[in-house]
Amino acid sequence: MSLKIYNPATEELIKEIPVDNSETLAHKYESLKKGVQEFKKTSVRDRILIMSKFADLLRKNKDHLARVLSDEMGKPYKEALGEVKGAAEKIQFFLQESEAYLQKKKVNHDGGTEEFISYEPLGIVANISAWNYPYLVGVNIFVPALISGNGVFYKPSEYSTLTGIEIEKLLFEAGFPPEIFKLAIGGPEVGEILLSMPLDGYFFTGSYKTGQYIATKVASKLVPVGLELGGKDPLYVTNRVSSIKNVAASAVSGAFYNNGQSCCSVERIYVHEDVYDEFLDNFLKEVSKLKVGQPFDDGITQGAISRKEHLAYLENQIEDALSKGAKLEAGGKTITGPGFFFEPTVLTDVNHQMKVMKDETFGPIIGIQKVSNDAEALSLMNDTDYGLTASVFTSDKARAENLMAELDAGTCYLNCCDRVSGYTPWAGRKNSGLGATLSFHGLYVFTKTKAWHFRQNMQ
Ligand code: NAD
């Protein structure tokens, strides 16, 4: 069996590569099993040193890596470059902080007994990954997993496999032994094989549907499961903002960067009625500056939609909204190929009966809804099955903090959106995820704790 990799911007076949099967994966598993026995004896400091070389190699090879990524996934070359550089930056938290967090800690002295906590690796973990930001979402998992001493079975998405192969090459070039990182190449059927193997943890990035399926399928193993899933992230523009023009520019970037194919893209906008007209005017001006085109062309902001079948899904959301009374302010159509392109689309007069305001869009479509006050905005923002991120734009920080405290989302932003930091946990709520990655929370998920009770003398 082989996997055919197509360029979504040209529909040309880039490469055909063999996929894994039960036999090849069993062989890799045996190798991982041996590898982790030695690897867990290495010091955290040594693993950090190797990982910092990996970060250097990302920077050094950024042009080539960005080219491979743009070719197979369709994002603008400039954004691909930004992603590779961003991944090297995001690793910094783990390079700087892991040693301190993973040390054995004395936590209590109870009479003659000293009490400690230590952190041991889980063993061999699966990292089943998505295609939209393969570097940024991959490093959330395999970086802390390796630093904490685990072996990793990394399954890149079938839509970003060449990037997975590049990642493997650079990890080995940095100095990680080949026995502790193995690729599982292929689509869902290869992921399924991983689910049936006796692995020590499953860490998944992708859709709610697949994530829920995986969690259910591996539940009886009683091993840790981490899920980074989709979102329907809201943004609220209050009637007190210092520059509506800047807010509109920020909202357009949040909604359309990476063609909206981001788990934390802005997917719904609510605007206070006092500033609605001015906001919409500025928003549409910004949208008119977006330029769809081939990922390597100068000046383009929107590349290709990565998966052909998603074009029909996007069209369906628009049809549904228009049939229920929405107004089309910009875009609205698939662009004739070759390549899978879609017009940046803005809908107004939307409401929560429409799919575009309820279901994850994962594409360049945004709905904008007018609200009369903060209470209405808050209620609509929380009216969702998802809970990844939510943004409030206002120059009144106290007002924002009150709203943010009530938002049921794992990440809340004031006057910004669509951003991720290595220092704070990335932890979707409801259908957006389970557990956390990034920050010290996202380090500890790859460990099992051991409690030590040392009594010095028997009385
Ligand atoms: P997907 O669920 O289709 O696939 C994700 C991965 O799961 C792929 O590697 C795929 O081959 C594998 N897979 C599919 N079926 C499987 C099965 N039955 N068993 C085992 N593995 C299986 O998702 P996608 O299209 O790659 O990614 C898009 C989704 O990911 C969006 O919903 C997006 O919001 C979400 N996402 C979330 C985050 C986050 O940090 N929360 C980040 C990126 C993407």
XYZ file of N, CA and C in Angstrom, residues 128-262:
405
model
N -0.799 11.169 17.707
C -1.575 11.116 16.453
C -1.946 12.557 16.115
N -1.460 13.043 14.968
C -1.445 14.491 14.772
C -2.280 14.978 13.583
N -2.456 16.299 13.549
C -3.257 16.977 12.517
C -2.343 17.641 11.485
N -2.940 18.139 10.400
C -2.157 18.669 9.280
C -2.080 20.185 9.245
N -2.944 20.871 10.001
C -3.100 22.313 9.750
C -1.902 23.140 10.211
N -1.319 22.731 11.362
C -0.079 23.337 11.860
C 0.811 22.189 12.339
N 1.344 21.379 11.426
C 2.028 20.158 11.891
C 3.202 20.425 12.826
N 3.928 21.533 12.631
C 5.039 21.833 13.557
C 4.487 22.313 14.897
N 3.583 23.283 14.840
C 3.124 23.889 16.098
C 2.356 22.908 16.970
N 1.540 22.037 16.352
C 0.805 21.097 17.206
C 1.660 19.887 17.552
N 2.589 19.523 16.656
C 3.477 18.392 16.947
C 4.361 18.665 18.153
N 4.958 19.862 18.186
C 5.902 20.144 19.284
C 5.205 20.198 20.651
N 3.881 20.425 20.665
C 3.151 20.391 21.952
C 3.246 19.007 22.585
N 3.418 18.000 21.745
C 3.370 16.616 22.235
C 4.763 15.983 22.259
N 5.403 15.880 21.075
C 6.620 15.053 21.082
C 7.782 15.722 21.822
N 7.785 17.048 21.903
C 8.877 17.716 22.627
C 8.836 17.397 24.133
N 7.728 17.710 24.833
C 7.713 17.345 26.263
C 7.748 15.840 26.492
N 7.185 15.064 25.562
C 7.201 13.596 25.737
C 8.652 13.093 25.724
N 9.444 13.583 24.774
C 10.843 13.124 24.693
C 11.660 13.670 25.861
N 11.470 14.944 26.184
C 12.248 15.533 27.288
C 11.972 14.782 28.594
N 10.737 14.319 28.759
C 10.461 13.599 30.020
C 10.805 12.113 29.919
N 11.401 11.688 28.809
C 12.003 10.348 28.752
C 11.179 9.265 28.081
N 10.143 9.669 27.346
C 9.301 8.677 26.667
C 9.812 8.336 25.274
N 9.391 7.168 24.781
C 9.507 6.865 23.365
C 8.226 7.347 22.701
N 8.320 7.776 21.434
C 7.152 8.358 20.756
C 6.879 7.654 19.430
N 5.634 7.230 19.274
C 5.123 6.762 17.986
C 4.419 7.961 17.376
N 5.011 8.593 16.385
C 4.447 9.831 15.828
C 3.717 9.529 14.525
N 2.406 9.753 14.539
C 1.652 9.563 13.299
C 1.273 10.925 12.747
N 2.039 11.387 11.741
C 1.648 12.655 11.124
C 0.338 12.439 10.385
N -0.394 13.506 10.159
C -1.599 13.381 9.334
C -1.187 12.934 7.939
N -2.081 12.238 7.277
C -1.830 11.827 5.885
C -1.716 13.047 4.973
N -2.122 14.234 5.467
C -2.004 15.466 4.670
C -0.754 16.269 5.022
N 0.065 15.761 5.925
C 1.327 16.469 6.226
C 2.426 15.449 6.551
N 2.450 14.391 5.785
C 3.380 13.290 6.043
C 4.830 13.676 5.739
N 5.028 14.445 4.674
C 6.408 14.804 4.309
C 7.023 15.660 5.411
N 6.197 16.486 6.029
C 6.674 17.281 7.166
C 7.030 16.361 8.328
N 6.226 15.322 8.557
C 6.540 14.344 9.611
C 7.894 13.700 9.373
N 8.164 13.398 8.117
C 9.453 12.764 7.780
C 10.611 13.745 8.047
N 10.393 15.018 7.735
C 11.424 16.039 8.007
C 11.676 16.157 9.516
N 10.600 16.125 10.284
C 10.729 16.231 11.748
C 11.584 15.074 12.264
N 11.284 13.883 11.788
C 12.056 12.707 12.237
C 13.540 12.873 11.904
N 13.810 13.295 10.676
C 15.219 13.471 10.245
C 15.946 14.411 11.198
N 15.300 15.540 11.512
C 15.973 16.549 12.342
C 16.126 16.091 13.794
N 15.164 15.329 14.295
C 15.306 14.817 15.675
C 16.525 13.887 15.756
N 16.707 13.063 14.723
C 17.854 12.145 14.732
C 19.158 12.918 14.524
N 19.102 13.905 13.632
C 20.311 14.718 13.394
C 20.714 15.461 14.677
N 19.707 15.848 15.455
C 19.999 16.551 16.718
C 20.656 15.611 17.724
N 20.374 14.308 17.612
C 21.033 13.361 18.523
C 20.112 12.409 19.263
N 18.800 12.466 19.013
C 17.928 11.474 19.655
C 18.165 10.118 18.989
N 18.228 9.050 19.779
C 18.465 7.735 19.169
C 17.257 7.289 18.342
N 17.507 6.634 17.202
C 16.398 6.214 16.324
C 15.433 5.257 17.009
N 15.864 4.627 18.093
C 14.975 3.655 18.770
C 13.900 4.334 19.607
N 13.946 5.660 19.765
C 12.939 6.223 20.667
C 11.915 7.126 19.948
N 12.058 7.244 18.648
C 11.070 8.024 17.887
C 10.783 7.281 16.594
N 9.541 6.899 16.394
C 9.183 6.143 15.183
C 7.977 6.776 14.515
N 8.036 6.819 13.190
C 6.899 7.334 12.425
C 5.906 6.216 12.151
N 4.638 6.551 12.161
C 3.593 5.641 11.673
C 2.979 6.346 10.469
N 3.290 5.860 9.293
C 2.880 6.557 8.058
C 1.572 5.986 7.530
N 0.619 6.885 7.270
C -0.638 6.443 6.672
C -1.817 7.228 7.207
N -3.010 6.768 6.856
C -4.234 7.470 7.248
C -4.883 6.842 8.476
N -6.205 6.990 8.596
C -6.927 6.477 9.763
C -6.648 5.007 10.065
N -6.484 4.204 9.014
C -6.298 2.762 9.252
C -4.984 2.491 9.991
N -3.994 3.346 9.768
C -2.719 3.194 10.486
C -2.878 3.689 11.925
N -3.650 4.773 12.086
C -3.975 5.238 13.444
C -4.678 4.138 14.223
N -5.586 3.440 13.552
C -6.329 2.344 14.199
C -5.381 1.279 14.742
N -4.345 0.974 13.979
C -3.403 -0.062 14.451
C -2.739 0.408 15.744
N -2.379 1.695 15.787
C -1.765 2.218 17.024
C -2.715 2.041 18.213
N -4.006 2.249 17.955
C -4.983 2.133 19.053
C -5.035 0.717 19.614
N -4.715 -0.250 18.752
C -4.798 -1.648 19.207
C -3.497 -2.120 19.865
N -2.473 -1.280 19.862
C -1.181 -1.698 20.429
C -1.128 -1.358 21.925
N -0.258 -2.045 22.678
C -0.226 -1.806 24.133
C 0.618 -0.587 24.507
N 0.213 0.571 24.023
C 1.004 1.780 24.297
C 0.624 2.353 25.673
N 1.467 3.265 26.159
C 1.309 3.749 27.540
C 0.625 5.115 27.628
N 0.204 5.654 26.493
C -0.501 6.932 26.496
C -0.880 7.273 25.062
N -2.012 7.965 24.900
C -2.471 8.366 23.570
C -2.707 9.866 23.571
N -1.993 10.568 22.712
C -2.109 12.024 22.650
C -2.491 12.393 21.220
N -3.647 13.000 21.119
C -4.277 13.186 19.805
C -4.544 14.659 19.537
N -4.289 15.087 18.328
C -4.686 16.420 17.873
C -5.510 16.233 16.616
N -6.727 16.737 16.615
C -7.569 16.590 15.431
C -9.008 16.927 15.757
N -9.921 16.320 15.004
C -11.331 16.691 15.134
C -11.966 16.075 16.378
N -13.051 16.685 16.814
C -13.806 16.163 17.964
C -14.254 14.724 17.688
N -14.743 14.499 16.459
C -15.297 13.178 16.122
C -14.232 12.087 16.313
N -13.041 12.314 15.744
C -11.995 11.288 15.858
C -11.486 11.209 17.302
N -11.351 12.358 17.944
C -10.831 12.374 19.319
C -11.732 11.596 20.260
N -13.024 11.817 20.110
C -13.966 11.121 20.988
C -13.908 9.616 20.719
N -13.775 9.273 19.446
C -13.687 7.855 19.071
C -12.441 7.217 19.698
N -11.320 7.921 19.593
C -10.061 7.372 20.116
C -10.133 7.194 21.636
N -10.646 8.221 22.321
C -10.730 8.138 23.790
C -11.581 6.939 24.204
N -12.671 6.724 23.480
C -13.564 5.609 23.808
C -12.866 4.278 23.522
N -12.198 4.227 22.385
C -11.564 2.977 21.937
C -10.456 2.528 22.892
N -9.700 3.471 23.439
C -8.565 3.056 24.281
C -8.921 3.085 25.779
N -10.180 3.438 26.094
C -10.548 3.637 27.508
C -10.203 2.437 28.381
N -10.426 1.222 27.858
C -10.229 0.041 28.709
C -8.755 -0.197 29.040
N -7.852 0.466 28.356
C -6.413 0.293 28.666
C -6.030 1.019 29.959
N -6.859 1.999 30.370
C -6.569 2.816 31.561
C -5.183 3.469 31.488
N -4.901 4.035 30.338
C -3.652 4.815 30.183
C -4.051 6.266 29.907
N -3.142 7.214 30.166
C -3.514 8.617 29.924
C -3.876 8.898 28.465
N -4.894 9.738 28.307
C -5.340 10.172 26.975
C -5.396 11.698 26.990
N -4.799 12.321 26.000
C -4.876 13.779 25.872
C -5.482 14.113 24.526
N -6.427 15.048 24.514
C -7.097 15.406 23.260
C -7.037 16.905 23.028
N -6.506 17.310 21.889
C -6.566 18.712 21.452
C -7.485 18.739 20.259
N -8.682 19.290 20.424
C -9.710 19.145 19.389
C -10.104 20.492 18.780
N -11.235 20.503 18.157
C -11.647 21.693 17.401
C -12.189 22.823 18.266
N -12.619 23.880 17.597
C -13.150 25.031 18.321
C -14.200 25.769 17.508
N -14.915 26.666 18.173
C -15.857 27.579 17.497
C -15.671 28.900 18.213
N -14.449 29.434 18.101
C -14.012 30.464 19.034
C -14.637 31.837 18.754
N -15.224 32.452 19.790
C -15.883 33.743 19.625
C -14.960 34.927 19.919
N -15.299 36.051 19.323
C -14.600 37.314 19.599
C -15.688 38.372 19.806
N -15.552 39.155 20.882
C -16.550 40.192 21.184
C -15.902 41.568 21.139
N -16.502 42.467 20.350
C -16.037 43.852 20.287
C -17.008 44.691 21.109
N -16.530 45.243 22.220
C -17.402 46.063 23.067
C -17.531 47.468 22.455
N -18.327 48.323 23.108
C -18.471 49.697 22.587
C -17.405 50.636 23.148
N -16.401 50.072 23.825
C -15.277 50.927 24.267
C -13.971 50.337 23.769
N -13.576 50.730 22.588
C -12.275 50.290 22.059
C -11.535 51.530 21.564
N -10.195 51.507 21.692
C -9.458 52.729 21.350
C -9.376 52.950 19.839
N -9.259 51.870 19.059
C -9.192 52.055 17.610
C -9.955 50.929 16.925
N -11.102 51.264 16.407
C -11.936 50.224 15.773
C -11.228 49.660 14.540
N -10.414 50.499 13.915
C -9.677 50.056 12.722
C -8.704 48.933 13.105
N -7.983 49.158 14.213
C -7.031 48.130 14.654
C -7.738 46.859 15.125
N -8.879 47.045 15.766
C -9.639 45.864 16.221
C -10.077 45.055 14.994
N -10.570 45.759 13.980
C -11.027 45.064 12.770
C -9.859 44.314 12.114
N -8.685 44.938 12.074
C -7.517 44.283 11.447
C -7.147 43.025 12.233
N -7.186 43.133 13.554
C -6.840 41.994 14.380
C -7.866 40.864 14.204
N -9.147 41.237 14.122
C -10.203 40.222 13.963
C -10.084 39.532 12.598
N -9.744 40.294 11.559
C -9.591 39.690 10.225
C -8.431 38.695 10.236
N -7.344 39.085 10.874
C -6.211 38.164 10.950
C -6.614 36.901 11.727
N -7.311 37.083 12.845
C -7.731 35.930 13.655
C -8.652 34.986 12.897
N -9.474 35.556 12.022
C -10.444 34.726 11.304
C -9.861 34.091 10.046
N -8.925 34.788 9.383
C -8.515 34.316 8.049
C -7.075 33.815 7.950
N -6.276 33.993 9.013
C -4.890 33.486 8.957
C -4.945 31.974 8.762
N -4.027 31.436 7.973
C -4.006 29.992 7.660
C -5.334 29.560 7.025
N -5.986 30.521 6.343
C -7.272 30.258 5.693
C -8.349 29.831 6.678
N -8.189 30.249 7.928
C -9.163 29.860 8.953
C -9.012 28.410 9.388
N -7.991 27.732 8.887
C -7.798 26.307 9.214
C -6.940 26.190 10.470
N -7.441 26.766 11.530
C -6.720 26.745 12.787
C -7.727 26.402 13.877
